[in-house]
PDB file of C-alpha atoms in Angstrom:
ATOM      1  CA  UNK M  14      36.322   2.714  38.702  1.00  0.00           C
ATOM      2  CA  UNK M  15      36.723   6.650  37.340  1.00  0.00           C
ATOM      3  CA  UNK M  16      39.712   7.861  35.317  1.00  0.00           C
ATOM      4  CA  UNK M  17      42.249  10.288  37.363  1.00  0.00           C
ATOM      5  CA  UNK M  18      43.037  10.857  41.481  1.00  0.00           C
ATOM      6  CA  UNK M  19      39.243  11.854  41.761  1.00  0.00           C
ATOM      7  CA  UNK M  20      39.863  12.774  45.391  1.00  0.00           C
ATOM      8  CA  UNK M  21      43.071  15.560  44.513  1.00  0.00           C
ATOM      9  CA  UNK M  22      40.435  17.156  41.651  1.00  0.00           C
ATOM     10  CA  UNK M  23      42.401  15.945  38.695  1.00  0.00           C
ATOM     11  CA  UNK M  24      39.342  15.024  36.305  1.00  0.00           C
ATOM     12  CA  UNK M  25      41.467  14.882  32.407  1.00  0.00           C
ATOM     13  CA  UNK M  26      39.215  18.721  32.817  1.00  0.00           C
ATOM     14  CA  UNK M  27      36.433  16.557  32.108  1.00  0.00           C
ATOM     15  CA  UNK M  28      34.114  17.464  36.212  1.00  0.00           C
ATOM     16  CA  UNK M  29      30.527  17.731  34.068  1.00  0.00           C
ATOM     17  CA  UNK M  30      27.795  17.554  35.911  1.00  0.00           C
ATOM     18  CA  UNK M  31      28.282  13.582  35.884  1.00  0.00           C
ATOM     19  CA  UNK M  32      31.349  13.509  36.593  1.00  0.00           C
ATOM     20  CA  UNK M  33      30.094  15.685  39.520  1.00  0.00           C
ATOM     21  CA  UNK M  34      27.334  13.553  39.733  1.00  0.00           C
ATOM     22  CA  UNK M  35      29.464  11.073  40.473  1.00  0.00           C
ATOM     23  CA  UNK M  36      32.442  12.206  43.189  1.00  0.00           C
ATOM     24  CA  UNK M  37      29.858  12.816  44.829  1.00  0.00           C
ATOM     25  CA  UNK M  38      28.590   9.363  44.403  1.00  0.00           C
ATOM     26  CA  UNK M  39      25.461   9.881  43.334  1.00  0.00           C
ATOM     27  CA  UNK M  40      23.444   8.611  40.354  1.00  0.00           C
ATOM     28  CA  UNK M  41      24.336   9.864  37.038  1.00  0.00           C
ATOM     29  CA  UNK M  42      21.102  11.567  35.541  1.00  0.00           C
ATOM     30  CA  UNK M  43      20.098   8.719  32.600  1.00  0.00           C
ATOM     31  CA  UNK M  44      20.469  10.583  28.944  1.00  0.00           C
ATOM     32  CA  UNK M  45      17.952  11.799  27.033  1.00  0.00           C
ATOM     33  CA  UNK M  46      15.959   8.901  24.773  1.00  0.00           C
ATOM     34  CA  UNK M  47      16.809   9.685  20.644  1.00  0.00           C
ATOM     35  CA  UNK M  48      14.030  11.580  18.596  1.00  0.00           C
ATOM     36  CA  UNK M  49      11.928   9.772  16.854  1.00  0.00           C
ATOM     37  CA  UNK M  50      12.184   8.718  12.961  1.00  0.00           C
ATOM     38  CA  UNK M  51      10.791  11.331  11.040  1.00  0.00           C
ATOM     39  CA  UNK M  52       7.581  10.563   9.481  1.00  0.00           C
ATOM     40  CA  UNK M  53       8.557   8.557   4.955  1.00  0.00           C
ATOM     41  CA  UNK M  54       8.493  11.880   3.218  1.00  0.00           C
ATOM     42  CA  UNK M  55       9.986  13.198  -0.633  1.00  0.00           C
ATOM     43  CA  UNK M  56      13.447  13.566  -0.405  1.00  0.00           C
ATOM     44  CA  UNK M  57      15.176  17.471  -1.841  1.00  0.00           C
ATOM     45  CA  UNK M  58      15.215  17.011  -5.328  1.00  0.00           C
ATOM     46  CA  UNK M  59      10.711  16.061  -5.737  1.00  0.00           C
ATOM     47  CA  UNK M  60      12.667  12.038  -5.965  1.00  0.00           C
ATOM     48  CA  UNK M  61      10.495   9.406  -3.258  1.00  0.00           C
ATOM     49  CA  UNK M  62      12.360   6.985  -1.753  1.00  0.00           C
ATOM     50  CA  UNK M  63      11.383   3.633  -2.553  1.00  0.00           C
ATOM     51  CA  UNK M  64      10.888   1.855  -0.040  1.00  0.00           C
ATOM     52  CA  UNK M  65       7.346   4.689   0.277  1.00  0.00           C
ATOM     53  CA  UNK M  66       6.314   1.953  -2.284  1.00  0.00           C
ATOM     54  CA  UNK M  67       5.604  -1.066  -3.201  1.00  0.00           C
ATOM     55  CA  UNK M  68       8.062  -3.462  -5.586  1.00  0.00           C
ATOM     56  CA  UNK M  69       6.011  -4.227  -8.522  1.00  0.00           C
ATOM     57  CA  UNK M  70       4.819  -7.817  -8.145  1.00  0.00           C
ATOM     58  CA  UNK M  71       2.459 -10.422  -6.710  1.00  0.00           C
ATOM     59  CA  UNK M  72       0.183  -8.940  -4.453  1.00  0.00           C
ATOM     60  CA  UNK M  73      -3.360  -9.117  -1.958  1.00  0.00           C
ATOM     61  CA  UNK M  74      -4.878  -6.056  -1.747  1.00  0.00           C
ATOM     62  CA  UNK M  75      -7.391  -5.589   1.382  1.00  0.00           C
ATOM     63  CA  UNK M  76      -9.618  -2.642   2.338  1.00  0.00           C
ATOM     64  CA  UNK M  77      -8.058  -1.353   6.217  1.00  0.00           C
ATOM     65  CA  UNK M  78     -11.638  -1.066   6.923  1.00  0.00           C
ATOM     66  CA  UNK M  79     -12.810  -4.904   7.650  1.00  0.00           C
ATOM     67  CA  UNK M  80      -9.432  -5.936   6.118  1.00  0.00           C
ATOM     68  CA  UNK M  81     -11.683  -8.087   2.895  1.00  0.00           C
ATOM     69  CA  UNK M  82     -10.133  -9.059  -0.027  1.00  0.00           C
ATOM     70  CA  UNK M  83      -9.928  -6.606  -2.921  1.00  0.00           C
ATOM     71  CA  UNK M  84     -11.966  -9.475  -5.670  1.00  0.00           C
ATOM     72  CA  UNK M  85     -13.878  -9.055  -9.338  1.00  0.00           C
ATOM     73  CA  UNK M  86     -16.869 -10.640 -11.226  1.00  0.00           C
ATOM     74  CA  UNK M  87     -16.039 -12.541 -14.379  1.00  0.00           C
ATOM     75  CA  UNK M  88     -18.859 -11.458 -16.608  1.00  0.00           C
ATOM     76  CA  UNK M  89     -21.291  -8.907 -17.058  1.00  0.00           C
ATOM     77  CA  UNK M  90     -19.541  -5.916 -16.330  1.00  0.00           C
ATOM     78  CA  UNK M  91     -16.516  -7.538 -14.669  1.00  0.00           C
ATOM     79  CA  UNK M  92     -17.518  -5.328 -11.276  1.00  0.00           C
ATOM     80  CA  UNK M  93     -14.518  -5.373  -9.144  1.00  0.00           C
ATOM     81  CA  UNK M  94     -15.587  -6.430  -5.230  1.00  0.00           C
ATOM     82  CA  UNK M  95     -13.737  -6.771  -1.444  1.00  0.00           C
ATOM     83  CA  UNK M  96     -14.966 -10.798  -0.723  1.00  0.00           C
ATOM     84  CA  UNK M  97     -13.478 -12.808   2.771  1.00  0.00           C
ATOM     85  CA  UNK M  98     -10.518 -14.362   1.923  1.00  0.00           C
ATOM     86  CA  UNK M  99     -10.344 -17.293  -0.657  1.00  0.00           C
ATOM     87  CA  UNK M 100      -7.227 -18.385  -1.145  1.00  0.00           C
ATOM     88  CA  UNK M 101      -7.191 -18.551  -4.917  1.00  0.00           C
ATOM     89  CA  UNK M 102      -5.561 -16.601  -8.047  1.00  0.00           C
ATOM     90  CA  UNK M 103      -9.307 -13.644  -7.895  1.00  0.00           C
ATOM     91  CA  UNK M 104      -7.856 -12.416  -5.101  1.00  0.00           C
ATOM     92  CA  UNK M 105      -4.043 -12.299  -6.590  1.00  0.00           C
ATOM     93  CA  UNK M 106      -3.347  -8.889  -7.873  1.00  0.00           C
ATOM     94  CA  UNK M 107       0.236  -8.346 -10.438  1.00  0.00           C
ATOM     95  CA  UNK M 108       1.335  -4.240  -9.357  1.00  0.00           C
ATOM     96  CA  UNK M 109       2.935  -3.056 -12.839  1.00  0.00           C
ATOM     97  CA  UNK M 110       5.477  -0.171 -12.144  1.00  0.00           C
ATOM     98  CA  UNK M 111       4.361   2.359 -14.880  1.00  0.00           C
ATOM     99  CA  UNK M 112       7.413   5.058 -15.769  1.00  0.00           C
ATOM    100  CA  UNK M 113       9.272   6.277 -13.062  1.00  0.00           C
ATOM    101  CA  UNK M 114       8.779   5.644  -9.859  1.00  0.00           C
ATOM    102  CA  UNK M 115       9.118   9.022  -8.630  1.00  0.00           C
ATOM    103  CA  UNK M 116       4.982   8.962 -10.911  1.00  0.00           C
ATOM    104  CA  UNK M 117       3.983   6.657  -8.290  1.00  0.00           C
ATOM    105  CA  UNK M 118       1.449   4.525 -10.747  1.00  0.00           C
ATOM    106  CA  UNK M 119       0.785   1.491 -11.444  1.00  0.00           C
ATOM    107  CA  UNK M 120      -1.342  -1.095 -13.399  1.00  0.00           C
ATOM    108  CA  UNK M 121      -2.918  -3.706 -11.583  1.00  0.00           C
ATOM    109  CA  UNK M 122      -3.924  -6.593 -13.065  1.00  0.00           C
ATOM    110  CA  UNK M 123      -6.089  -9.564 -11.972  1.00  0.00           C
ATOM    111  CA  UNK M 124      -3.685 -12.436 -12.194  1.00  0.00           C
ATOM    112  CA  UNK M 125      -6.263 -15.597 -12.101  1.00  0.00           C
ATOM    113  CA  UNK M 126     -10.310 -17.370 -11.582  1.00  0.00           C
ATOM    114  CA  UNK M 127     -11.932 -18.650  -8.783  1.00  0.00           C
ATOM    115  CA  UNK M 128     -11.093 -21.710 -11.333  1.00  0.00           C
ATOM    116  CA  UNK M 129      -7.919 -20.893 -10.832  1.00  0.00           C
ATOM    117  CA  UNK M 130      -7.285 -20.735 -14.529  1.00  0.00           C
ATOM    118  CA  UNK M 131      -5.467 -17.527 -16.858  1.00  0.00           C
ATOM    119  CA  UNK M 132      -7.109 -13.869 -15.809  1.00  0.00           C
ATOM    120  CA  UNK M 133      -5.190 -10.985 -17.048  1.00  0.00           C
ATOM    121  CA  UNK M 134      -7.631  -7.629 -16.950  1.00  0.00           C
ATOM    122  CA  UNK M 135      -7.073  -4.842 -15.228  1.00  0.00           C
ATOM    123  CA  UNK M 136      -8.151  -2.717 -12.712  1.00  0.00           C
ATOM    124  CA  UNK M 137     -11.117   0.135 -14.286  1.00  0.00           C
ATOM    125  CA  UNK M 138     -13.047   2.255 -13.321  1.00  0.00           C
ATOM    126  CA  UNK M 139     -16.117   3.737 -15.217  1.00  0.00           C
ATOM    127  CA  UNK M 140     -15.426   8.576 -14.951  1.00  0.00           C
ATOM    128  CA  UNK M 141     -19.542   9.478 -14.722  1.00  0.00           C
ATOM    129  CA  UNK M 142     -21.729   9.679 -11.109  1.00  0.00           C
ATOM    130  CA  UNK M 143     -24.304   7.317 -13.516  1.00  0.00           C
ATOM    131  CA  UNK M 144     -22.620   4.666 -13.265  1.00  0.00           C
ATOM    132  CA  UNK M 145     -21.206   5.443  -9.460  1.00  0.00           C
ATOM    133  CA  UNK M 146     -17.857   5.183 -10.423  1.00  0.00           C
ATOM    134  CA  UNK M 147     -18.002   1.432  -9.764  1.00  0.00           C
ATOM    135  CA  UNK M 148     -14.712   0.032 -10.412  1.00  0.00           C
ATOM    136  CA  UNK M 149     -14.656  -3.115 -13.104  1.00  0.00           C
ATOM    137  CA  UNK M 150     -11.227  -4.848 -14.656  1.00  0.00           C
ATOM    138  CA  UNK M 151     -11.647  -4.020 -18.552  1.00  0.00           C
ATOM    139  CA  UNK M 152      -8.928  -5.831 -21.240  1.00  0.00           C
ATOM    140  CA  UNK M 153      -5.615  -3.701 -21.265  1.00  0.00           C
ATOM    141  CA  UNK M 154      -7.055  -0.255 -23.207  1.00  0.00           C
ATOM    142  CA  UNK M 155      -3.200   0.882 -22.537  1.00  0.00           C
ATOM    143  CA  UNK M 156      -4.387   5.302 -20.678  1.00  0.00           C
ATOM    144  CA  UNK M 157      -4.909   6.690 -17.476  1.00  0.00           C
ATOM    145  CA  UNK M 158      -8.043   4.698 -17.072  1.00  0.00           C
ATOM    146  CA  UNK M 159      -5.829   1.456 -15.969  1.00  0.00           C
ATOM    147  CA  UNK M 160      -4.097   3.759 -14.168  1.00  0.00           C
ATOM    148  CA  UNK M 161      -3.107   4.069 -10.630  1.00  0.00           C
ATOM    149  CA  UNK M 162      -1.443   6.611  -8.342  1.00  0.00           C
ATOM    150  CA  UNK M 163      -0.298   4.818  -4.466  1.00  0.00           C
ATOM    151  CA  UNK M 164       1.473   6.885  -1.447  1.00  0.00           C
ATOM    152  CA  UNK M 165       1.340   5.539   1.307  1.00  0.00           C
ATOM    153  CA  UNK M 166      -0.007   6.801   4.058  1.00  0.00           C
ATOM    154  CA  UNK M 167       1.101   3.576   6.732  1.00  0.00           C
ATOM    155  CA  UNK M 168       4.018   0.977   6.993  1.00  0.00           C
ATOM    156  CA  UNK M 169       1.885  -1.925   3.819  1.00  0.00           C
ATOM    157  CA  UNK M 170      -1.099   0.256   3.166  1.00  0.00           C
ATOM    158  CA  UNK M 171      -1.726   2.875  -0.023  1.00  0.00           C
ATOM    159  CA  UNK M 172      -4.281   5.592  -0.986  1.00  0.00           C
ATOM    160  CA  UNK M 173      -4.985   4.680  -4.478  1.00  0.00           C
ATOM    161  CA  UNK M 174      -5.545   7.656  -7.039  1.00  0.00           C
ATOM    162  CA  UNK M 175      -7.450   6.636 -10.105  1.00  0.00           C
ATOM    163  CA  UNK M 176      -4.987   8.428 -13.141  1.00  0.00           C
ATOM    164  CA  UNK M 177      -7.649  10.444 -15.096  1.00  0.00           C
ATOM    165  CA  UNK M 178      -8.714  12.050 -12.570  1.00  0.00           C
ATOM    166  CA  UNK M 179      -7.413  11.538  -9.109  1.00  0.00           C
ATOM    167  CA  UNK M 180     -10.141  10.238  -7.479  1.00  0.00           C
ATOM    168  CA  UNK M 181      -9.893   7.376  -3.477  1.00  0.00           C
ATOM    169  CA  UNK M 182     -10.781   4.046  -5.021  1.00  0.00           C
ATOM    170  CA  UNK M 183     -12.875   2.579  -2.035  1.00  0.00           C
ATOM    171  CA  UNK M 184     -15.445   0.343  -0.927  1.00  0.00           C
ATOM    172  CA  UNK M 185     -19.141  -0.367  -0.177  1.00  0.00           C
ATOM    173  CA  UNK M 186     -18.587  -1.218   2.646  1.00  0.00           C
ATOM    174  CA  UNK M 187     -21.297  -4.010   3.526  1.00  0.00           C
ATOM    175  CA  UNK M 188     -23.650  -3.256   1.851  1.00  0.00           C
ATOM    176  CA  UNK M 189     -24.030  -3.241  -2.311  1.00  0.00           C
ATOM    177  CA  UNK M 190     -22.372  -6.774  -2.312  1.00  0.00           C
ATOM    178  CA  UNK M 191     -18.437  -4.985  -1.522  1.00  0.00           C
ATOM    179  CA  UNK M 192     -18.503  -3.158  -4.677  1.00  0.00           C
ATOM    180  CA  UNK M 193     -15.485  -0.453  -5.188  1.00  0.00           C
ATOM    181  CA  UNK M 194     -16.000   2.467  -6.401  1.00  0.00           C
ATOM    182  CA  UNK M 195     -13.845   5.738  -6.567  1.00  0.00           C
ATOM    183  CA  UNK M 196     -15.004   8.563  -4.692  1.00  0.00           C
ATOM    184  CA  UNK M 197     -13.554  12.199  -3.218  1.00  0.00           C
ATOM    185  CA  UNK M 198     -11.097  12.293  -0.423  1.00  0.00           C
ATOM    186  CA  UNK M 199     -12.682  11.018   3.174  1.00  0.00           C
ATOM    187  CA  UNK M 200      -9.103  10.941   4.399  1.00  0.00           C
ATOM    188  CA  UNK M 201     -10.261   7.435   6.771  1.00  0.00           C
ATOM    189  CA  UNK M 202      -9.524   3.676   6.010  1.00  0.00           C
ATOM    190  CA  UNK M 203     -12.284   3.159   3.657  1.00  0.00           C
ATOM    191  CA  UNK M 204      -9.586   4.016   1.501  1.00  0.00           C
ATOM    192  CA  UNK M 205      -6.424   2.718   3.093  1.00  0.00           C
ATOM    193  CA  UNK M 206      -5.364  -0.203   0.896  1.00  0.00           C
ATOM    194  CA  UNK M 207      -2.898  -3.426   2.517  1.00  0.00           C
ATOM    195  CA  UNK M 208      -0.836  -5.007   0.787  1.00  0.00           C
ATOM    196  CA  UNK M 209       0.750  -9.001   1.143  1.00  0.00           C
ATOM    197  CA  UNK M 210       3.238  -9.990  -0.989  1.00  0.00           C
ATOM    198  CA  UNK M 211       2.101 -13.859  -2.321  1.00  0.00           C
ATOM    199  CA  UNK M 212       4.369 -16.051  -0.938  1.00  0.00           C
ATOM    200  CA  UNK M 213       7.572 -18.145  -2.766  1.00  0.00           C
ATOM    201  CA  UNK M 214       4.670 -20.225  -4.172  1.00  0.00           C
ATOM    202  CA  UNK M 215       2.105 -18.464  -5.287  1.00  0.00           C
ATOM    203  CA  UNK M 216       4.814 -15.801  -6.640  1.00  0.00           C
ATOM    204  CA  UNK M 217       5.270 -18.664  -9.280  1.00  0.00           C
ATOM    205  CA  UNK M 218       2.150 -19.827 -10.404  1.00  0.00           C
ATOM    206  CA  UNK M 219       0.592 -16.653 -10.457  1.00  0.00           C
ATOM    207  CA  UNK M 220       3.999 -15.796 -13.161  1.00  0.00           C
ATOM    208  CA  UNK M 221       3.012 -18.660 -14.962  1.00  0.00           C
ATOM    209  CA  UNK M 222      -1.204 -17.190 -14.557  1.00  0.00           C
ATOM    210  CA  UNK M 223       0.363 -13.881 -15.914  1.00  0.00           C
ATOM    211  CA  UNK M 224       1.915 -15.566 -18.795  1.00  0.00           C
ATOM    212  CA  UNK M 225      -0.893 -16.973 -20.122  1.00  0.00           C
ATOM    213  CA  UNK M 226      -3.450 -14.500 -20.111  1.00  0.00           C
TER     214      UNK M 226
END
């Protein structure tokens, strides 16, 4: 049923195409589909929506190409590498925001070791080609070599730029022990990193490791 006396032309002044189609016994045209949501972008004042950035906390981090996990040796030059899942604190990382949220800068600390002891060393990188720009862990230096600029490229997925030179975090895939390095921009999955928060129980354990580091 429709409002008003349709047979007498009483459409309450609303005889649109849809009304006329209904009066003629035709199915009304479907409503237009809503426009897709826009991609995340900086807010007009230059600040960034916090939904585009990870909260400070504990995560596993995987290279999108191959989905291996960021890990690090605990001896020699403490090279950072990728590995298959080991389910131990060596693959847990503590992200701590540095400065204002809009700066998009974090430090990353390796939470523990394969033996489930505290670690707390910071993700860092060599700055020369002679060292292949290898990524390593170091004790706290409080400088840009241990700071990483995050940019969201997909859900829970980011590129990371080294604070001293803005080179992109990358890693060898299938060779060179999965060594993490920094490289110029390549715009591929080798330079994209997926963050997954730890479970509640793991989060509590990780907090104890960082407090003890």
